[in-house]
N, CA and C of each residue as an Amber inpcrd file, in Angstrom:
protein
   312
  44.2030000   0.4710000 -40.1070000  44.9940000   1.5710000 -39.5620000
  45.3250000   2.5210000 -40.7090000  44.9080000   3.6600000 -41.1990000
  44.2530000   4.3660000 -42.1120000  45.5470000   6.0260000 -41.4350000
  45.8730000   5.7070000 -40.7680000  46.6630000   7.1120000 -39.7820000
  47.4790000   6.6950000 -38.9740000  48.4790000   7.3920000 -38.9450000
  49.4330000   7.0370000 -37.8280000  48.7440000   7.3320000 -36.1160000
  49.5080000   7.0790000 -35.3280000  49.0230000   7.2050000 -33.9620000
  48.8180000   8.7310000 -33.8170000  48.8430000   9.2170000 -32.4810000
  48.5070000  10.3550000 -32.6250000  49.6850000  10.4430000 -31.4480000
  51.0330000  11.1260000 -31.2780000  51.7950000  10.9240000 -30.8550000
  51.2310000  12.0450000 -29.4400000  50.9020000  12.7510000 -29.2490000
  50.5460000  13.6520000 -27.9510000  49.4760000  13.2310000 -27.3070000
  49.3540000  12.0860000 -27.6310000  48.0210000  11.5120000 -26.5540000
  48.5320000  11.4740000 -25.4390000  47.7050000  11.5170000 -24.1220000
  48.0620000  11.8240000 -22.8850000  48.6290000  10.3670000 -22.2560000
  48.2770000   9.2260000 -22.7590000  48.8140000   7.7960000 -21.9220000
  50.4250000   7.9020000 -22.2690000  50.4540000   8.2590000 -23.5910000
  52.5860000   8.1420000 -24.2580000  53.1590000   8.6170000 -23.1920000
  52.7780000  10.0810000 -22.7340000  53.8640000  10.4240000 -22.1700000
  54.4990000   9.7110000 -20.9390000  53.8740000   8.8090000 -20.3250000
  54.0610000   8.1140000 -18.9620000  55.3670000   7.4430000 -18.8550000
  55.0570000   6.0620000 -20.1260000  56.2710000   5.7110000 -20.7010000
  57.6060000   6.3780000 -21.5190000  57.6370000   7.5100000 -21.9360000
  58.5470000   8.3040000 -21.7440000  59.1520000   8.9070000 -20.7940000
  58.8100000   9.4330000 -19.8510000  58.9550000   9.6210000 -18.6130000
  59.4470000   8.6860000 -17.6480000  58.9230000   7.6820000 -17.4110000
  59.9050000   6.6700000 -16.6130000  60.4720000   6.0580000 -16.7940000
  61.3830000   6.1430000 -17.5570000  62.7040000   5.1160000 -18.1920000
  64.0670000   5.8960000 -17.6490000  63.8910000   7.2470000 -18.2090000
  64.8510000   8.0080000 -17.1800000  65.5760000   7.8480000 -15.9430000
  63.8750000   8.3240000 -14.9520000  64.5770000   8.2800000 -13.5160000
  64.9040000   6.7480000 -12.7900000  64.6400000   5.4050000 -13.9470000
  64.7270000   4.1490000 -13.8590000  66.2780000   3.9270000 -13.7270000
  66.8710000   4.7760000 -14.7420000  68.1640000   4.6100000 -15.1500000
  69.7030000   5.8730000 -14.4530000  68.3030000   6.9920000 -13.7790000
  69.1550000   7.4710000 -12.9970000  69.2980000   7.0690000 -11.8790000
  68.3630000   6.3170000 -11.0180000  67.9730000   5.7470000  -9.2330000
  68.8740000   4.7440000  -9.8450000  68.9100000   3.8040000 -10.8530000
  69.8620000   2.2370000 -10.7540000  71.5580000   2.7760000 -11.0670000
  71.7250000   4.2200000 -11.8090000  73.0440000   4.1600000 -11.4890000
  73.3880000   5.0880000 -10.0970000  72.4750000   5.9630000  -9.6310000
  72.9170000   6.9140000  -8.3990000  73.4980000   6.0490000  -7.5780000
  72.7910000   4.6960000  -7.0210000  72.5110000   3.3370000  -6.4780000
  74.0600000   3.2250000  -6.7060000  74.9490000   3.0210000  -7.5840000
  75.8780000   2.8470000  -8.1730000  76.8170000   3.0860000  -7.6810000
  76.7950000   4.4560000  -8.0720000  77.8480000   5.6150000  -7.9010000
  78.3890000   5.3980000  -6.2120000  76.7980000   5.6420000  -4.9450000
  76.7820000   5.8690000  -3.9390000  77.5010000   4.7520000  -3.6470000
  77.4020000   3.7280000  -3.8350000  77.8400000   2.1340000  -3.2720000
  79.3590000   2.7010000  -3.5880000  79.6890000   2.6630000  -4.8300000
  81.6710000   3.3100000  -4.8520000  81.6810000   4.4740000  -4.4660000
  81.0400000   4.8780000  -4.0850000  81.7240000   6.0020000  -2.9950000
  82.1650000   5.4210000  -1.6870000  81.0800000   5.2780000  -0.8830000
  81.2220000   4.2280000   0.0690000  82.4860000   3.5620000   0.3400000
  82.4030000   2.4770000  -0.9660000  83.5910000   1.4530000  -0.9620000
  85.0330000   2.2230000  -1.4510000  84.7670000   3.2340000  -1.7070000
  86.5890000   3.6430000  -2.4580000  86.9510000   4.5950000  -1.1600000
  86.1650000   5.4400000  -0.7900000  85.7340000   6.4550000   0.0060000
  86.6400000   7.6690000  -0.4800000  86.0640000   8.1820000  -1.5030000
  86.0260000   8.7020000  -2.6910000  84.6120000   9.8640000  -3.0040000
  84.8070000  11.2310000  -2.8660000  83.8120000  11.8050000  -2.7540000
  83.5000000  11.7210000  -4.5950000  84.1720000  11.9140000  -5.1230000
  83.6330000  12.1950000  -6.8250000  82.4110000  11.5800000  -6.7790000
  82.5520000   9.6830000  -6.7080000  81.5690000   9.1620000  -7.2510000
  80.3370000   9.3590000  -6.0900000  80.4720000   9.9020000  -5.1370000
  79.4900000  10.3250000  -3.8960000  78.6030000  11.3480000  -4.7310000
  79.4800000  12.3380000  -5.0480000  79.1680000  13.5360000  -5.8360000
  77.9120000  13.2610000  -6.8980000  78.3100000  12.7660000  -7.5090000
  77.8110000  12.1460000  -8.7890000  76.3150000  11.0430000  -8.5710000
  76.7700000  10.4400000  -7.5700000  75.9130000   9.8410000  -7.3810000
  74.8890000  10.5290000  -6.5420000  74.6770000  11.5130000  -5.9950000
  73.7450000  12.5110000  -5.0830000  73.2600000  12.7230000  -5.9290000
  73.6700000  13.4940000  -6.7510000  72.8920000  14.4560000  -7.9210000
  72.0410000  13.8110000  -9.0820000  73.3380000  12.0060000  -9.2930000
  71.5500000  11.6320000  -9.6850000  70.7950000  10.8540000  -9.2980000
  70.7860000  10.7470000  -7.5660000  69.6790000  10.4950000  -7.1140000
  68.5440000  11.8430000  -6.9170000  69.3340000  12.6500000  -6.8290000
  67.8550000  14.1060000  -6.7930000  67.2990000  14.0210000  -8.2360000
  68.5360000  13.8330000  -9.4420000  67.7170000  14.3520000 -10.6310000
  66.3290000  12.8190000 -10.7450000  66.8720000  11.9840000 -10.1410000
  66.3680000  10.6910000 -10.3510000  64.8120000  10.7830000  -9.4040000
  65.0800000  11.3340000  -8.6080000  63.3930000  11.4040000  -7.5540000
  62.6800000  12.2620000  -8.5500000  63.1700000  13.6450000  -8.5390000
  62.2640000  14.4520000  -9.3520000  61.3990000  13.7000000 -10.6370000
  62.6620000  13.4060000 -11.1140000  61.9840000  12.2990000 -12.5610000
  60.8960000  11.3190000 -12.1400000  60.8640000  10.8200000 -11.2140000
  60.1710000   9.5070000 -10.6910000  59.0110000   9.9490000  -9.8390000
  58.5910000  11.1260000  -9.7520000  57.8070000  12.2520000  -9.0590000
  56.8130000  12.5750000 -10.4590000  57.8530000  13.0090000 -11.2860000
  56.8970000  13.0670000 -12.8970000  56.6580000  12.1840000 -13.6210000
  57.2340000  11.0590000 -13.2670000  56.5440000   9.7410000 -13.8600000
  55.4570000   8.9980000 -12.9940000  55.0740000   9.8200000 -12.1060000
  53.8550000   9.1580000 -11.2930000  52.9850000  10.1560000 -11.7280000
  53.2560000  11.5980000 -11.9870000  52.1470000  12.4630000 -12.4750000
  51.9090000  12.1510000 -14.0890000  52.2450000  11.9070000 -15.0050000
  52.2710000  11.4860000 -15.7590000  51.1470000  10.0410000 -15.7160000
  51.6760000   9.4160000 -14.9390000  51.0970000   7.8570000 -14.6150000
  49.9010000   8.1110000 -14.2450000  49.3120000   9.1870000 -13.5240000
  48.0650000   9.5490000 -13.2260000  47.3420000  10.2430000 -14.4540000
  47.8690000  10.9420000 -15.6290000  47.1760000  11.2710000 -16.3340000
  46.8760000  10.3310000 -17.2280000  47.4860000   9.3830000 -17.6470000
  47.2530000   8.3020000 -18.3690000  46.5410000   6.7270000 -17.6610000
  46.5340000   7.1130000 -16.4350000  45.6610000   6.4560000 -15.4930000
  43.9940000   6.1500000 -16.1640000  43.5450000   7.1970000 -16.6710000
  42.1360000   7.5380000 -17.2510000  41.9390000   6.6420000 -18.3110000
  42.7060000   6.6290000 -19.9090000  43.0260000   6.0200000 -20.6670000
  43.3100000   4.2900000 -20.7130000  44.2220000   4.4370000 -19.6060000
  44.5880000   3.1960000 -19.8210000  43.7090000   2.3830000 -18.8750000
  42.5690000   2.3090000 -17.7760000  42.0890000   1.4500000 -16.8390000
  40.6290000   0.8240000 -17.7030000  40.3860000   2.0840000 -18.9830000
  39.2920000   1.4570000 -19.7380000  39.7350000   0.3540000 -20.6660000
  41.2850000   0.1300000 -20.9580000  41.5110000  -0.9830000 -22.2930000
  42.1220000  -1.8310000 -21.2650000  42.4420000  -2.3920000 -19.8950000
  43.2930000  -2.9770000 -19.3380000  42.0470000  -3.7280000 -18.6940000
  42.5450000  -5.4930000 -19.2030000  41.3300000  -6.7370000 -18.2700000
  41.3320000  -6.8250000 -16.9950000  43.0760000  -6.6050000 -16.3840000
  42.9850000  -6.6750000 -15.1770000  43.6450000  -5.3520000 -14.1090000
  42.4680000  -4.6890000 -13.8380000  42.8170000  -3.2930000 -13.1360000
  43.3700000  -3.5670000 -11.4800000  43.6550000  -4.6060000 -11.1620000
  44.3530000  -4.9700000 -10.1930000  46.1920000  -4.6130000 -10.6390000
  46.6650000  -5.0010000 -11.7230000  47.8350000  -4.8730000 -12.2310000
  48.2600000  -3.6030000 -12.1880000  47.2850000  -2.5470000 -12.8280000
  47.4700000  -0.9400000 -12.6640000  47.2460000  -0.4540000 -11.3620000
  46.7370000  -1.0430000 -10.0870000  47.0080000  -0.9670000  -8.9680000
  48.1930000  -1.2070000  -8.0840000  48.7250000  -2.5240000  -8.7430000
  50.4990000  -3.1450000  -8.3670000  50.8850000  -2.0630000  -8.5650000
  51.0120000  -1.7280000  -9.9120000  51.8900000  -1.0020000 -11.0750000
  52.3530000   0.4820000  -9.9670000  50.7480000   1.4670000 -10.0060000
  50.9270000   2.4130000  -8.8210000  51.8750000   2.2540000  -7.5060000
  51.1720000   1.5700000  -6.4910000  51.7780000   0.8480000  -5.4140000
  52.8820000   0.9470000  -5.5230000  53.4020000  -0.1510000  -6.4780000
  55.3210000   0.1630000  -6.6800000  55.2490000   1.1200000  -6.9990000
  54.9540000   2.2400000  -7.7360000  56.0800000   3.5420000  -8.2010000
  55.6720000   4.2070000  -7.2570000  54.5040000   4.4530000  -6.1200000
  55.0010000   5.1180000  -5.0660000  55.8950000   4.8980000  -3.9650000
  55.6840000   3.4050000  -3.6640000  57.2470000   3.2780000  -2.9090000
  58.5470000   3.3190000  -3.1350000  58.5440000   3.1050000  -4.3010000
  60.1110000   3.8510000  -4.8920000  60.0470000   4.9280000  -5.3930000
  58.9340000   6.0800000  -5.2120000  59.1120000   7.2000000  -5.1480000
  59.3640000   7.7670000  -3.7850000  59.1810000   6.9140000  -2.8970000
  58.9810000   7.8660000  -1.3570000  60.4650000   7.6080000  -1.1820000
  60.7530000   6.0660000  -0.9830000  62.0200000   5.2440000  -0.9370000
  63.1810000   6.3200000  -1.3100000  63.4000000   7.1190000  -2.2330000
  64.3480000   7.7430000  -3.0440000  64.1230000   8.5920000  -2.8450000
  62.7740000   9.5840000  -2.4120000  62.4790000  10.5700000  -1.4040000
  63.4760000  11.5480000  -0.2190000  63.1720000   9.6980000   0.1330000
  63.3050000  10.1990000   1.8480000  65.3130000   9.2500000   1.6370000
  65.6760000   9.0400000   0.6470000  67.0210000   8.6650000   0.7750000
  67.6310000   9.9320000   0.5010000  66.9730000  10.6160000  -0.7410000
  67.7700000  11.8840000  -0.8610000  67.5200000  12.8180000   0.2740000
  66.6710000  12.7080000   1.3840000  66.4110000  13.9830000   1.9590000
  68.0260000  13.3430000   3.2080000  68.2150000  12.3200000   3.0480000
  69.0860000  11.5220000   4.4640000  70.5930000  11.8630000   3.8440000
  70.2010000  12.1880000   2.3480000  72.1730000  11.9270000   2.0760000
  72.6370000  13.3520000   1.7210000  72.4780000  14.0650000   2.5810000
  73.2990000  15.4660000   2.1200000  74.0810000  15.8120000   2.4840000
């Protein structure tokens, strides 16, 4: 290893990208539940907004996931896994979708 990586390669950005809306859908999830339970608009509030910022994110971590799709199916033994992998992030992309389109 003669060089560092090459940090703008197209597979990085994927994993940058979905850690985010990972951490905004598990607290929106959060927020919404104490809203609910306090019945308490703040944390309602709060929690809407980051379930939208949280879809969008999770919308660009599947486009992302598709550009690094290319890259990564030639070094990976089992391309069944990057099939799971897909699979789930579109159902918890639709999932969070169609929750934000229900909670307004």
């Amino acid at each position: 290893m003669n060089q560092l990586p090459d940090f703008w390669r197209t597979e990085i950005w994927h994993p940058l990208t979905v850690h985010f809306p990972v951490a905004l859908l598990s607290f929106a999830t959060i927020f919404i539940i104490a809203g609910y339970w306090t019945k308490r608009s703040n944390p309602m509030f709060t929690g809407k907004v980051l379930l939208i910022a949280g879809t969008l994110g999770a919308w660009v971590a599947i486009y992302t996931g598709s550009l690094a799709d290319a890259v990564i199916t030639r070094q990976l033994c089992d391309p069944t896994v990057l099939e799971d992998h897909e699979n789930g992030a579109f159902t918890v992309a639709w999932l969070f979708t169609a929750a934000s389109a229900c909670c307004h």
